[in-house]
Amino acid sequence: MPILTPSRIAVVVLTLSLLSFLWTFGLPHQPPTPSFPIINHDDHKDATKTADNFERPDFSFGPEQGIGAKTSLSEELKSIHLPIPTSTTANDIDEGTGEDGNNGGKKEEETQKSEATPLPSGLYTNATTTTISASPAAQTKPPLPVKFCKEVHGAENVMIIVKTSKAELDKKLPTHLKTLLSCVPNFAIFSDHSGEIEGFPVYDALSDISNKTKDTHKEFNEYVHMQHYPDLKVDKVDKELDKWKMLPMVYKAYMMRPHSRWYIFIEADTSLSWTNTLQWTNRLDYRIPYYSGAPTFMGSTKFAQRGSGIMLSYGALKQYAKGYDERYEEEWEKRVGKECCGDLVLATALADSRVEFYNSFPMLQGETPTTLDWTDKQWCTPIVSWHHMSQDEITRVWDVHRNWTTKHGWDVPYMGRNAFEEFVLPHLEETKDEWDNISSDSKIKPPDRPPPEAEEKPKPKTENKDPSEPNTDAGPKDTPAPEPNGKPPSAHTPRDSINFSKLSSVVDVAADSATQCRALCLSVEDCLQWKFYTKNSAGLNNECHLGKVIRLGRHDGLGKGEVEMWTSGWMMERINRKRLEWGECEEVRWKFNQ
């Protein structure tokens, strides 16, 4: 009988088919894990790591960690503990309520069995959870607040770094600790000294500056004095000393947490929106070397203002750290002594590290809500930061954003339109005494004639009369200037299109009174606001200013009843028409303003 028969061949084929089926579908296999594309080709190993495996250090250190201690960077890093998180991850948290999005019923029951630790000033939802018991006699526990502002999607990927000084630490940092930093899981405070505030460590940004540099530059005299006398009271921030903090602070922040995706550096007078920050960074690829902020200029160098906030990505700091190790001692440190300010030197160091600047104005602001020139440019843009904010203003903005996330969740951005309607619109009036609304597009002074009070009879005006030329050179407040704290590009340009010759009769008397100044604004089609300045009863130095953008401004700071006074007003009907033109913001403007 032959060995290979049709029946035997059929049995062999069926057996092999069955084994192949079991091998493919019946046995467990490790699925292939895709790797990230390599952004930096000089380091293949790090480029394939995913951020989901990054370990999260706890920056909530106690006061026992060396108050006033002079430690090196390596010693500081040894004190940082990197616990492996065992709690629910941020991806499992519902962004609207802060509750677990997976296995809702089971997780809800587990939440009730654990003790919730409320944040000092965190955000809480209106959601409640109850425990259903089989026993009719069991009492329902009261709803527990959900600690969720630290667990919002993306929060664990962002590190906030606050730069301050001994002169302002106790005055300004407590506000940040009670507001923004209460919701930030990873943050660090850098100053010109080491210490602690409310149990959190303060790191010395200047500790690794070379002794040669400290001996050469006189601004380090005060720094050395502070090291010898830790309890020394300092009244004023030394700007010359402050510029030396920037480069080593950025490097140390990266070394403390090298696997964060985003690093945002702010000042003590910066107000940062946590919800807008997270929505913004969640949209971007952290592997791309981003260096972003509100731009200002020094000569031909464009750089991010430190006070508006500077955003750096993991990709950017990875390249910067390599350049720092190679060039800081021999090149960059010497450059700091020759320049005016730290944010300028940071821009040049990042350029040396092949990191490009991205313009994020008006998301990152160099103004406050009251001094900003409001136009359609900001209307549908999420405002991430404000600068030059008082502690009360920082607290108020934080409260508004807390209410916003409670009502709308963490996926709806807080835009310029919302800020305008909250902080500006309620204070606009047709006329407001003792108020300077910063109108600055045109300035009109009285012509060379006696003031109205000294005239016995009104003199008839002739068509051939040549009125004095108004000053049309007054530029907008935010025009960029080559200064360390220069402003970002303004949303408008100075007025140069008004034909004042056709308004001669109105212009002649515009500086006589607030009423006449308002009349001139009413005669100019694009005038949205005006202000009138009077210095003495004779009216010789009066001024009328017109503005074609909206600014709220501030109290004039002069005592009531003083002869010298500002009076301001807004064209409310025109402003309301502008608001309608700018729209309801169906499309949010997240793009960089390149």
Coordinates of C-alpha atoms in Angstrom, one line a residue:
M1 CA 0.0 0.0 0.0
P2 CA 1.5 3.4 -0.9
I3 CA 2.6 5.8 1.8
L4 CA 0.9 8.9 0.4
T5 CA -2.8 8.3 -0.3
P6 CA -5.4 10.9 -0.9
S7 CA -6.9 10.4 2.5
R8 CA -3.6 10.7 4.3
I9 CA -2.7 13.9 2.4
A10 CA -6.1 15.4 3.4
V11 CA -5.5 14.5 7.1
V12 CA -2.1 16.2 7.0
V13 CA -3.4 19.4 5.4
L14 CA -6.3 19.6 7.8
T15 CA -3.9 19.1 10.8
L16 CA -1.6 21.8 9.6
S17 CA -4.5 24.2 9.0
L18 CA -5.8 23.5 12.5
L19 CA -2.3 24.1 14.1
S20 CA -2.0 27.4 12.1
F21 CA -5.4 28.6 13.3
L22 CA -4.6 27.8 16.9
W23 CA -1.2 29.5 16.6
T24 CA -2.7 32.6 15.2
F25 CA -5.9 33.0 17.3
G26 CA -5.7 30.6 20.1
L27 CA -2.4 31.6 21.8
P28 CA -1.7 34.9 23.6
H29 CA 0.8 37.2 21.8
Q30 CA 2.4 40.5 22.8
P31 CA 1.0 43.0 20.2
P32 CA 3.6 45.2 18.4
T33 CA 4.3 48.5 20.1
P34 CA 4.6 51.4 17.7
S35 CA 7.5 53.8 18.5
F36 CA 7.4 57.6 18.2
P37 CA 9.2 59.1 15.2
I38 CA 12.7 60.2 16.0
I39 CA 12.8 64.0 16.2
N40 CA 16.4 64.3 17.5
H41 CA 18.5 61.9 15.5
D42 CA 21.4 62.1 17.9
D43 CA 19.6 60.1 20.6
H44 CA 17.6 57.2 19.4
K45 CA 17.0 55.7 22.8
D46 CA 15.3 58.7 24.4
A47 CA 13.3 59.4 21.2
T48 CA 11.4 56.1 21.5
K49 CA 10.3 56.5 25.1
T50 CA 6.7 57.4 25.6
A51 CA 5.7 60.0 28.0
D52 CA 3.1 57.7 29.5
N53 CA 5.9 55.9 31.2
F54 CA 7.5 59.0 32.7
E55 CA 7.8 58.9 36.4
R56 CA 6.3 61.7 38.3
P57 CA 8.2 63.4 41.1
D58 CA 6.5 65.0 44.0
F59 CA 7.5 68.6 44.5
S60 CA 5.5 69.0 47.7
F61 CA 8.6 69.0 49.9
G62 CA 8.6 69.7 53.6
P63 CA 10.4 72.5 55.4
E64 CA 13.0 70.1 56.6
Q65 CA 14.8 70.1 53.3
G66 CA 17.6 72.5 54.0
I67 CA 16.3 76.0 54.7
G68 CA 19.0 78.4 53.5
A69 CA 21.2 75.4 52.6
K70 CA 23.9 76.0 49.9
T71 CA 23.6 72.8 47.9
S72 CA 24.9 71.9 44.5
L73 CA 22.5 70.8 41.7
S74 CA 23.4 67.2 42.2
E75 CA 22.6 67.3 45.9
E76 CA 19.3 69.1 45.2
L77 CA 18.3 66.4 42.7
K78 CA 19.1 63.6 45.1
S79 CA 16.4 65.0 47.4
I80 CA 13.7 64.6 44.8
H81 CA 11.7 61.5 45.3
L82 CA 10.1 59.8 42.3
P83 CA 7.1 57.8 43.5
I84 CA 5.3 55.4 41.2
P85 CA 1.7 56.6 40.9
T86 CA -0.9 54.1 41.9
S87 CA -4.0 56.3 41.7
T88 CA -6.3 56.7 38.8
T89 CA -4.5 58.2 35.9
A90 CA -5.4 61.5 34.3
N91 CA -6.7 59.7 31.2
D92 CA -9.3 57.9 33.3
I93 CA -10.7 61.2 34.7
D94 CA -13.7 62.8 33.1
E95 CA -12.7 66.3 32.3
G96 CA -16.1 67.8 32.9
T97 CA -16.7 66.4 36.4
G98 CA -13.3 65.1 37.6
E99 CA -14.8 61.6 38.1
D100 CA -13.5 58.3 36.8
G101 CA -14.7 57.7 33.3
N102 CA -14.3 53.9 33.3
N103 CA -16.6 51.5 35.0
G104 CA -18.6 54.4 36.5
G105 CA -20.6 52.5 39.0
K106 CA -17.7 50.5 40.4
K107 CA -15.4 53.5 40.6
E108 CA -18.1 55.6 42.2
E109 CA -18.5 53.1 45.0
E110 CA -14.7 53.0 45.5
T111 CA -14.6 56.8 45.7
Q112 CA -17.1 56.7 48.6
K113 CA -15.1 54.2 50.5
S114 CA -11.9 56.3 50.4
E115 CA -11.3 59.6 52.2
A116 CA -11.1 62.6 50.0
T117 CA -8.5 65.3 50.8
P118 CA -9.8 68.7 49.6
L119 CA -7.4 71.2 48.1
P120 CA -6.8 74.4 49.9
S121 CA -8.4 76.4 47.1
G122 CA -9.0 73.8 44.5
L123 CA -11.9 73.5 42.1
Y124 CA -14.8 71.3 42.9
T125 CA -17.6 70.1 40.7
N126 CA -21.3 70.1 41.4
A127 CA -21.4 66.4 40.9
T128 CA -22.4 64.3 43.9
T129 CA -21.9 60.6 44.7
T130 CA -24.0 58.5 47.0
T131 CA -23.5 55.0 48.4
I132 CA -26.5 52.6 48.0
S133 CA -26.8 50.2 50.9
A134 CA -28.9 47.0 51.1
S135 CA -29.8 47.9 54.7
P136 CA -32.7 50.3 55.0
A137 CA -31.3 51.6 58.3
A138 CA -28.0 52.7 56.7
Q139 CA -27.6 56.4 56.5
T140 CA -26.4 58.0 53.2
K141 CA -23.1 59.9 53.6
P142 CA -22.9 63.5 52.5
P143 CA -21.4 64.0 49.0
L144 CA -17.6 64.3 49.0
P145 CA -15.8 67.0 47.1
V146 CA -13.8 65.6 44.2
K147 CA -10.1 66.7 44.0
F148 CA -9.7 67.0 40.3
C149 CA -7.9 70.2 39.2
K150 CA -4.5 68.4 39.6
E151 CA -5.9 65.4 37.7
V152 CA -7.2 67.0 34.6
H153 CA -6.0 65.5 31.3
G154 CA -2.5 66.8 30.6
A155 CA -1.9 68.3 34.1
E156 CA 0.8 65.7 34.9
N157 CA 2.7 66.7 31.7
V158 CA 3.2 70.4 32.6
M159 CA 5.7 71.8 35.0
I160 CA 5.3 75.4 36.1
I161 CA 8.4 77.3 37.2
V162 CA 8.0 80.6 39.1
K163 CA 11.0 83.0 39.1
T164 CA 11.0 85.4 42.1
S165 CA 13.4 87.0 44.5
K166 CA 13.9 87.4 48.2
A167 CA 12.5 90.9 48.1
E168 CA 9.1 89.8 46.8
L169 CA 8.9 86.1 47.9
D170 CA 6.7 86.7 51.0
K171 CA 4.6 89.4 49.4
K172 CA 3.6 87.7 46.1
L173 CA 4.2 83.9 46.3
P174 CA 1.4 83.1 48.9
T175 CA -1.2 84.2 46.3
H176 CA 0.2 81.8 43.7
L177 CA 0.3 79.0 46.2
K178 CA -3.4 79.5 47.1
T179 CA -4.5 79.8 43.4
L180 CA -2.6 78.4 40.4
L181 CA 0.0 76.3 42.2
S182 CA -2.7 74.6 44.3
C183 CA -3.8 72.9 41.1
V184 CA -0.4 72.2 39.5
P185 CA 1.0 68.7 40.4
N186 CA 4.6 69.7 39.4
F187 CA 6.0 73.1 40.1
A188 CA 9.3 74.7 41.3
I189 CA 10.1 78.1 42.8
F190 CA 13.5 79.7 41.9
S191 CA 14.9 82.7 43.6
D192 CA 18.2 84.4 44.4
H193 CA 18.4 82.4 47.7
S194 CA 17.5 78.9 48.9
G195 CA 14.8 78.5 51.6
E196 CA 11.2 77.5 51.9
I197 CA 7.8 79.1 51.9
E198 CA 4.7 77.5 53.4
G199 CA 6.5 74.2 53.4
F200 CA 7.5 74.3 49.7
P201 CA 11.2 74.6 48.8
V202 CA 12.7 77.6 47.2
Y203 CA 15.7 76.8 44.9
D204 CA 18.7 79.0 44.5
A205 CA 19.0 79.7 40.7
L206 CA 22.4 81.3 41.2
S207 CA 24.2 78.6 43.2
D208 CA 26.1 77.2 40.2
I209 CA 27.4 80.5 38.9
S210 CA 31.2 80.4 38.7
N211 CA 33.2 82.1 41.5
K212 CA 35.0 84.1 38.8
T213 CA 31.8 85.6 37.6
K214 CA 30.6 86.4 41.1
D215 CA 33.9 88.2 41.8
T216 CA 33.8 90.1 38.6
H217 CA 30.3 91.5 38.7
K218 CA 29.3 93.8 41.5
E219 CA 25.6 92.8 41.5
F220 CA 26.7 89.6 43.2
N221 CA 27.8 91.5 46.3
E222 CA 24.2 91.5 47.6
Y223 CA 23.9 87.8 46.7
V224 CA 27.0 86.9 48.7
H225 CA 25.7 89.0 51.6
M226 CA 22.4 87.1 51.6
Q227 CA 24.3 83.8 51.7
H228 CA 26.1 84.9 54.9
Y229 CA 23.0 86.4 56.5
P230 CA 20.0 84.2 55.6
D231 CA 17.6 86.3 57.7
L232 CA 18.6 89.5 55.9
K233 CA 15.6 91.6 54.7
V234 CA 15.8 92.7 51.1
D235 CA 13.5 95.6 50.0
K236 CA 14.1 95.9 46.3
V237 CA 14.5 93.4 43.4
D238 CA 18.0 93.8 41.9
K239 CA 17.4 93.7 38.1
E240 CA 21.0 93.3 37.3
L241 CA 21.2 90.2 39.6
D242 CA 17.9 88.9 38.3
K243 CA 19.2 88.4 34.7
W244 CA 21.7 85.8 35.9
K245 CA 18.9 83.5 37.1
M246 CA 17.4 82.7 33.7
L247 CA 19.8 80.3 32.0
P248 CA 20.7 78.1 35.0
M249 CA 17.0 78.1 36.2
V250 CA 15.8 76.7 32.8
Y251 CA 18.5 74.1 32.9
K252 CA 17.8 73.1 36.5
A253 CA 14.1 72.8 35.9
Y254 CA 14.7 70.4 33.0
M255 CA 17.1 68.3 35.2
M256 CA 14.6 68.1 38.0
R257 CA 12.0 66.7 35.7
P258 CA 13.5 65.7 32.4
H259 CA 10.5 63.9 31.1
S260 CA 7.9 66.6 31.5
R261 CA 6.3 67.5 28.2
W262 CA 6.0 71.2 28.8
Y263 CA 7.8 73.8 31.0
I264 CA 6.2 77.2 31.5
F265 CA 8.2 79.9 33.2
I266 CA 6.3 82.8 34.9
E267 CA 7.1 85.8 37.1
A268 CA 5.5 86.6 40.5
D269 CA 3.2 89.2 38.8
T270 CA 2.0 86.8 36.0
S271 CA -1.5 85.4 36.0
L272 CA -1.8 82.1 34.2
S273 CA -5.0 80.3 33.2
W274 CA -4.7 76.7 34.1
T275 CA -7.6 75.5 31.9
N276 CA -6.3 77.4 28.8
T277 CA -2.8 76.2 29.5
L278 CA -3.8 72.6 29.4
Q279 CA -6.1 72.9 26.4
W280 CA -3.3 74.7 24.5
T281 CA -0.5 72.2 25.4
N282 CA -2.7 69.2 24.8
R283 CA -3.0 70.4 21.1
L284 CA 0.7 70.5 20.5
D285 CA 3.4 67.9 19.9
Y286 CA 5.9 68.1 22.8
R287 CA 8.6 66.5 20.8
I288 CA 8.9 69.5 18.5
P289 CA 11.3 72.1 19.9
Y290 CA 8.9 74.9 20.8
Y291 CA 10.1 78.2 22.3
S292 CA 7.1 80.4 22.6
G293 CA 5.9 83.7 24.2
A294 CA 4.8 87.2 23.6
P295 CA 7.5 88.8 21.4
T296 CA 9.6 91.8 22.1
F297 CA 12.7 93.1 20.3
M298 CA 16.2 94.1 21.2
G299 CA 17.9 95.3 18.0
S300 CA 17.4 92.5 15.5
T301 CA 16.7 89.8 18.2
K302 CA 13.2 88.8 18.8
F303 CA 12.5 87.0 22.1
A304 CA 9.8 86.0 24.5
Q305 CA 9.0 88.4 27.4
R306 CA 9.6 86.7 30.7
G307 CA 6.7 88.4 32.4
S308 CA 4.1 87.1 29.9
G309 CA 5.3 83.6 30.4
I310 CA 7.7 81.5 28.4
M311 CA 6.7 78.1 27.1
L312 CA 9.3 75.5 26.3
S313 CA 8.7 72.0 25.1
Y314 CA 10.5 68.8 26.0
G315 CA 12.0 68.8 22.5
A316 CA 13.3 72.3 23.0
L317 CA 14.8 71.7 26.5
K318 CA 16.4 68.5 25.4
Q319 CA 18.4 70.4 22.8
Y320 CA 19.0 73.3 25.2
A321 CA 20.4 71.0 27.9
K322 CA 22.9 69.6 25.5
G323 CA 24.0 73.1 24.5
Y324 CA 24.1 74.2 28.1
D325 CA 26.5 71.4 29.1
E326 CA 28.8 72.2 26.2
R327 CA 28.7 76.1 26.1
Y328 CA 27.5 77.6 29.3
E329 CA 30.7 78.0 31.2
E330 CA 32.9 79.0 28.3
E331 CA 30.4 81.2 26.3
W332 CA 26.9 81.7 27.7
E333 CA 27.8 82.9 31.2
K334 CA 30.1 85.6 29.8
R335 CA 27.3 86.7 27.4
V336 CA 24.9 87.3 30.3
G337 CA 27.3 89.9 31.8
K338 CA 27.3 91.9 28.5
E339 CA 23.5 91.9 28.0
C340 CA 20.6 93.7 29.7
C341 CA 18.3 90.9 30.6
G342 CA 17.9 87.2 31.1
D343 CA 15.1 86.6 28.6
L344 CA 17.2 88.1 25.8
V345 CA 20.1 85.8 26.6
L346 CA 17.8 82.8 26.8
A347 CA 16.7 83.6 23.2
T348 CA 20.3 83.6 22.0
A349 CA 21.1 80.4 23.9
L350 CA 18.1 78.7 22.4
A351 CA 19.1 79.9 18.9
D352 CA 22.5 78.4 19.5
S353 CA 20.7 75.2 20.4
R354 CA 18.7 75.3 17.1
V355 CA 15.4 76.1 18.8
E356 CA 13.1 78.3 16.9
F357 CA 10.9 81.1 18.4
Y358 CA 7.1 80.8 18.0
N359 CA 4.9 83.9 18.5
S360 CA 2.0 83.1 20.8
F361 CA 0.7 86.7 21.2
P362 CA -2.1 87.4 22.0
M363 CA -2.5 84.1 23.9
L364 CA 0.4 85.1 26.1
Q365 CA -0.1 88.8 27.1
G366 CA 2.2 91.5 28.2
E367 CA -0.8 93.6 29.5
T368 CA -3.6 93.4 32.0
P369 CA -7.3 93.2 31.1
T370 CA -7.6 97.0 31.9
T371 CA -4.6 98.2 29.8
L372 CA -5.0 95.9 26.8
D373 CA -6.1 97.4 23.5
W374 CA -9.2 95.3 22.8
T375 CA -9.7 94.5 19.1
D376 CA -11.0 91.5 17.1
K377 CA -7.4 90.1 17.4
Q378 CA -8.0 89.1 21.0
W379 CA -11.8 88.4 20.8
C380 CA -11.8 84.7 19.8
T381 CA -8.3 83.9 21.2
P382 CA -7.9 82.0 24.5
I383 CA -6.0 84.2 26.9
V384 CA -3.4 82.1 28.6
S385 CA -1.6 84.7 30.6
W386 CA -1.7 88.3 31.9
H387 CA 1.3 90.4 33.1
H388 CA 1.8 93.2 35.6
M389 CA -1.0 91.9 37.7
S390 CA -1.5 92.8 41.4
Q391 CA -2.2 90.1 43.9
D392 CA -5.9 91.0 44.1
E393 CA -6.2 90.9 40.3
I394 CA -4.5 87.5 40.2
T395 CA -7.0 86.2 42.8
R396 CA -10.0 87.6 41.0
V397 CA -9.0 86.2 37.7
W398 CA -8.4 82.8 39.4
D399 CA -11.9 82.9 40.9
V400 CA -13.5 83.7 37.5
H401 CA -11.7 80.8 35.9
R402 CA -12.7 78.5 38.7
N403 CA -16.3 79.3 38.2
W404 CA -15.8 78.9 34.4
T405 CA -14.5 75.3 34.7
T406 CA -17.2 74.4 37.3
K407 CA -19.8 75.5 34.8
H408 CA -18.3 74.6 31.4
G409 CA -15.7 71.9 32.3
W410 CA -12.1 71.7 31.1
D411 CA -12.7 71.4 27.4
V412 CA -14.2 74.9 26.8
P413 CA -11.5 77.7 26.4
Y414 CA -11.9 81.0 28.2
M415 CA -11.5 83.5 25.4
G416 CA -10.7 87.2 25.1
R417 CA -14.4 87.8 24.5
N418 CA -15.2 86.3 27.9
A419 CA -12.5 88.3 29.7
F420 CA -13.8 91.5 28.0
E421 CA -17.3 90.9 29.1
E422 CA -16.2 90.0 32.7
F423 CA -13.5 92.6 33.4
V424 CA -14.0 95.5 31.0
L425 CA -17.6 96.0 29.7
P426 CA -19.3 96.5 33.0
H427 CA -17.1 99.5 33.7
L428 CA -17.5 101.4 30.4
E429 CA -19.6 104.5 30.6
E430 CA -20.5 107.5 28.3
T431 CA -18.6 109.7 30.8
K432 CA -16.3 108.7 33.7
D433 CA -14.7 111.4 35.9
E434 CA -11.3 111.0 37.5
W435 CA -10.4 108.3 35.0
D436 CA -7.7 107.8 32.4
N437 CA -8.8 105.3 29.7
I438 CA -5.4 105.5 27.9
S439 CA -6.8 106.8 24.6
S440 CA -3.7 107.5 22.6
D441 CA -4.3 107.6 18.8
S442 CA -4.8 111.4 18.5
K443 CA -4.1 114.3 20.8
I444 CA -5.5 117.8 20.3
K445 CA -4.3 120.9 22.2
P446 CA -5.9 124.3 22.2
P447 CA -5.0 126.6 19.4
D448 CA -3.0 129.8 20.1
R449 CA -5.9 131.9 21.3
P450 CA -7.3 133.1 24.7
P451 CA -9.1 130.5 26.7
P452 CA -12.9 130.5 26.5
E453 CA -13.3 132.1 29.9
A454 CA -11.2 135.1 28.9
E455 CA -13.1 135.9 25.7
E456 CA -15.5 138.8 26.0
K457 CA -17.4 137.9 22.8
P458 CA -17.3 134.8 20.7
K459 CA -15.3 135.5 17.5
P460 CA -16.8 134.3 14.3
K461 CA -14.9 131.6 12.6
T462 CA -14.0 132.0 8.9
E463 CA -13.6 129.2 6.4
N464 CA -10.1 130.5 5.6
K465 CA -8.9 130.2 9.2
D466 CA -6.0 127.9 9.5
P467 CA -6.4 125.8 12.7
S468 CA -3.4 124.7 14.6
E469 CA -2.2 121.3 13.4
P470 CA -3.1 118.5 15.8
N471 CA -0.5 116.2 17.1
T472 CA -1.0 113.0 15.2
D473 CA 2.3 111.4 16.2
A474 CA 1.1 109.8 19.4
G475 CA 1.6 106.1 18.8
P476 CA -0.1 103.3 20.5
K477 CA 1.1 102.3 23.9
D478 CA 2.1 98.8 22.9
T479 CA 4.3 99.7 19.9
P480 CA 7.4 97.4 20.2
A481 CA 10.5 99.2 21.4
P482 CA 14.1 98.0 21.8
E483 CA 13.8 97.7 25.6
P484 CA 14.2 94.7 27.9
N485 CA 10.5 94.9 28.8
G486 CA 9.2 96.0 25.5
K487 CA 5.6 95.4 24.5
P488 CA 4.4 92.9 21.9
P489 CA 3.2 94.2 18.6
S490 CA 0.0 96.2 19.0
A491 CA -3.2 95.3 17.3
H492 CA -3.5 98.7 15.7
T493 CA -1.4 101.5 14.2
P494 CA -1.4 105.2 15.0
R495 CA -4.2 107.3 13.5
D496 CA -3.0 108.9 10.2
S497 CA -6.2 108.9 8.1
I498 CA -8.3 111.6 9.7
N499 CA -8.8 114.8 7.6
F500 CA -8.9 117.3 10.4
S501 CA -9.3 120.2 8.0
K502 CA -12.8 119.1 7.4
L503 CA -13.5 119.1 11.1
S504 CA -11.8 122.5 11.9
S505 CA -14.7 123.9 13.7
V506 CA -15.0 120.9 16.0
V507 CA -11.2 120.6 16.4
D508 CA -10.8 124.2 17.4
V509 CA -12.9 123.8 20.6
A510 CA -12.2 120.1 21.3
A511 CA -9.7 120.9 24.1
D512 CA -12.0 123.4 25.7
S513 CA -14.1 120.9 27.7
A514 CA -14.9 117.2 28.1
T515 CA -18.2 117.9 26.3
Q516 CA -16.4 119.3 23.3
C517 CA -13.8 116.5 23.3
R518 CA -16.6 114.0 23.2
A519 CA -18.2 115.9 20.3
L520 CA -15.0 115.5 18.3
C521 CA -14.9 111.8 19.0
L522 CA -18.5 111.6 17.8
S523 CA -17.6 113.3 14.6
V524 CA -14.8 110.9 13.8
E525 CA -16.2 107.7 12.4
D526 CA -13.9 105.1 13.9
C527 CA -13.4 106.8 17.3
L528 CA -14.4 104.5 20.1
Q529 CA -13.3 106.4 23.2
W530 CA -11.9 109.8 24.3
K531 CA -10.3 111.4 27.3
F532 CA -10.0 115.0 28.4
Y533 CA -7.3 116.4 30.5
T534 CA -7.5 119.7 32.4
K535 CA -4.6 121.2 34.3
N536 CA -5.7 124.6 35.5
S537 CA -8.8 126.7 35.5
A538 CA -7.5 128.9 32.6
G539 CA -7.6 126.0 30.3
L540 CA -4.3 126.8 28.7
N541 CA -2.9 123.2 29.0
N542 CA -6.0 121.2 28.3
E543 CA -5.8 118.1 26.0
C544 CA -8.3 116.0 24.2
H545 CA -7.2 112.5 23.2
L546 CA -9.1 110.1 20.9
G547 CA -8.8 106.3 20.6
K548 CA -9.9 103.9 18.0
V549 CA -9.4 100.8 20.1
I550 CA -11.1 99.9 23.4
R551 CA -9.2 100.3 26.6
L552 CA -10.6 100.4 30.2
G553 CA -7.7 102.2 31.8
R554 CA -7.5 103.2 35.5
H555 CA -8.3 105.8 38.1
D556 CA -6.2 108.9 37.4
G557 CA -4.6 108.8 40.8
L558 CA -5.4 112.4 41.6
G559 CA -7.4 113.5 44.5
K560 CA -11.1 114.4 44.1
G561 CA -11.5 118.1 43.6
E562 CA -8.1 118.7 42.2
V563 CA -7.9 121.1 39.3
E564 CA -5.7 118.6 37.4
M565 CA -8.0 115.7 36.3
W566 CA -8.8 113.2 33.6
T567 CA -12.3 112.7 32.3
S568 CA -12.9 109.7 30.0
G569 CA -15.7 108.3 27.9
W570 CA -16.7 105.6 25.5
M571 CA -18.9 105.5 22.5
M572 CA -21.1 102.7 23.8
E573 CA -23.3 102.3 20.7
R574 CA -20.3 101.9 18.5
I575 CA -18.6 99.5 20.9
N576 CA -21.7 97.3 20.9
R577 CA -21.7 97.2 17.1
K578 CA -18.1 96.1 17.2
R579 CA -18.9 93.3 19.6
L580 CA -21.6 92.1 17.1
E581 CA -19.1 92.3 14.2
W582 CA -16.5 90.3 16.1
G583 CA -19.1 87.6 16.6
E584 CA -19.8 84.6 18.8
C585 CA -16.5 82.9 18.2
E586 CA -17.5 79.7 16.5
E587 CA -13.9 79.1 15.7
V588 CA -11.3 79.4 18.4
R589 CA -7.9 80.9 17.4
W590 CA -5.2 78.6 18.8
K591 CA -2.7 79.1 16.0
F592 CA 0.7 80.7 16.5
N593 CA 0.9 84.2 15.2
Q594 CA 3.9 83.7 13.0

